[in-house]
Amino acid sequence: MANDTSAVSDAASHHSLSDPFTPPADSSLWRKNFLLGAATASYQIEGAVNEDGRLPSIWDTFSATPGKVLAGDTGAVACDHYHRWEADVDMLAGLGLEGYRLSIAWPRVMDAAGAPNRKGLDFYKRLLNRLKEKDVTTFVTLYHWDLPQHLEDRGGWLNRDTAHRFADYADLMSRELAGTVDAWATLNEPWCSAYLGYGNGHHAPGLANERFATQAMHHLLLAHGLALPVLRGNDPASQKGIVANIGRGTANTDSAADRRAAHLFEVQHNAWILDPLLKGAYPQDLFELWPGTEPLVLDGDMQTISVPMDFLGINYYFRTNVASDGAHGFRDVPLEGVERTQMGWEVYPDGLRDLLIGFKGTYRNLPPIYITENGMASDDKVIDGRVDDTQRISFLKRHLAAVDGAIKAGVDIRGYFLWSLMDNFEWAFGYERRFGVVHVDYGTQKRTVKRSAELVAKFLKERKARV
Ligand code: FCB
């Protein structure tokens, strides 16, 4: 069976710490209460887009639009997880992964009038119940970008009403699923929804206007702030938070202009989201970068948005080296001779450590952190039944060392989720970019555990066996 790792793990465990992944003996990763898991998202893995009453989402529309997604790929079949979820859960649990972060497809569970779709809901109930039976800690994201198309038709995140519809959706989900969810995240990466979706058009719904981006962000954050107390009321025992992607910007030279450019990069990528959540105000420097784009904010909104959270999810992938654009912004200056992934993203673990330590200094009320995504794409091939993803093994080891460094510097980090459990639909890049620790053959849907996952499993097994 493709997901049988026991033989490999047993053989490898005799070599104890000598493999290319296992953290050093003094790493905080050895703490048994440091949660190590894997993440996925509904549209990227489920497929079954027309089944059991699921409505279209903005990603169905966007990926069906010629020229928007590499090779014309769509999530119509993806990893066929909607039908293969039982084997996928067995695979996850078989690897010893302790946590699973998944997302719910909003258009699967509610109709256009806001009534529940029982068939869609039952899918998530079965899935979450099985995960609990397997003793897997469940992190559920309510919104990982698949907005129902009928809401986009009424303005999507540019329409303030969408925030209220989101709170209704959070209400339904937390009433139905309470008891099976250990941690709820309202949104995944509002930066991507707002900026890539409405600011530069790289993602669905494909609009490109900075004023739209700031207004969409405001409504996304408002949706989060409205939903959080609803989740608390319906499911008091669980943790509640949000997931933000963060970006490291470094200055190309030591000139004041380039240092300012790097600062503005981080304002745009980090403070735009974290300041309203943790300080109750937008960073004014954002409007130096994008003059005249202040969103319409109503009385009380910022208090709603800055409601206290139990955790902050952080997704980190790479850094961007920038210089001044000569006006009020920044431009990318890609560095030569640095290590990059299949995405072209620079491998830069220090960025993760430095940002986390920086946030602890900036935000007095920084909640406990989970790294909710980290990983890389490589052009992985199955050769003689095996996938030797050497670069990923080294990438993960170095990023986990960065997490350990931040913990040792005093940041409260409680867990880490690999992106991703398996290769999947990588948004505008389709199926070409493989982020999984498990390989998926899209022709046959066969899963093959990559070497990276074997080594993670080996480490988890050793950690579990420790007294
Ligand atoms: C993040 C997304 C996730 C995945 C990774 C590579 O921005 O949250 O769905 O696409 O990037």
Coordinates of N, CA and C and ligand atoms in Angstrom, one line a residue, residues 41 44 144-145 188-189 192 315 317 345 373 419 426-427 435, ligand 1:
A41 N -6.4 22.5 2.1 CA -7.6 23.4 2.0 C -8.6 22.8 1.0
Q44 N -8.4 23.0 -2.9 CA -7.1 22.4 -3.4 C -7.1 20.9 -3.4
H144 N -10.9 29.4 3.3 CA -9.7 29.3 2.6 C -10.0 29.6 1.1
W145 N -10.6 30.8 0.9 CA -10.7 31.5 -0.4 C -11.8 31.0 -1.3
N188 N -8.2 32.2 6.2 CA -6.8 32.0 5.8 C -6.3 33.1 5.0
E189 N -5.2 33.7 5.4 CA -4.4 34.7 4.6 C -5.3 35.8 4.0
C192 N -3.9 37.6 0.9 CA -4.1 37.0 -0.4 C -5.5 37.3 -0.9
N315 N 1.6 31.8 8.5 CA 2.1 31.0 7.3 C 3.3 31.7 6.8
Y317 N 6.7 31.5 3.9 CA 7.3 30.8 2.8 C 8.7 31.4 2.3
W345 N 10.7 30.9 -5.3 CA 10.8 31.6 -4.0 C 12.1 31.3 -3.3
E373 N 1.3 27.1 8.3 CA 1.8 26.6 7.0 C 3.2 26.9 6.8
W419 N 2.9 22.5 5.0 CA 2.1 22.6 3.8 C 2.8 21.9 2.7
E426 N -2.5 24.1 -6.8 CA -1.8 25.2 -6.3 C -2.3 26.5 -6.9
W427 N -3.6 26.8 -6.8 CA -4.2 28.1 -7.2 C -3.8 28.4 -8.7
F435 N 3.7 20.7 -3.6 CA 4.0 21.1 -2.2 C 3.8 20.0 -1.2
Ligands
FCB1 C1 -0.5 29.8 0.8 C2 -1.9 29.2 0.8 C3 -2.0 27.7 0.5 C4 -0.9 27.3 -0.4 C5 0.4 27.8 -0.1 C6 1.5 27.4 -1.0 O1 -0.6 31.1 0.4 O2 -2.6 29.4 2.0 O3 -3.3 27.4 0.1 O4 -1.3 27.6 -1.7 O5 0.4 29.2 -0.1

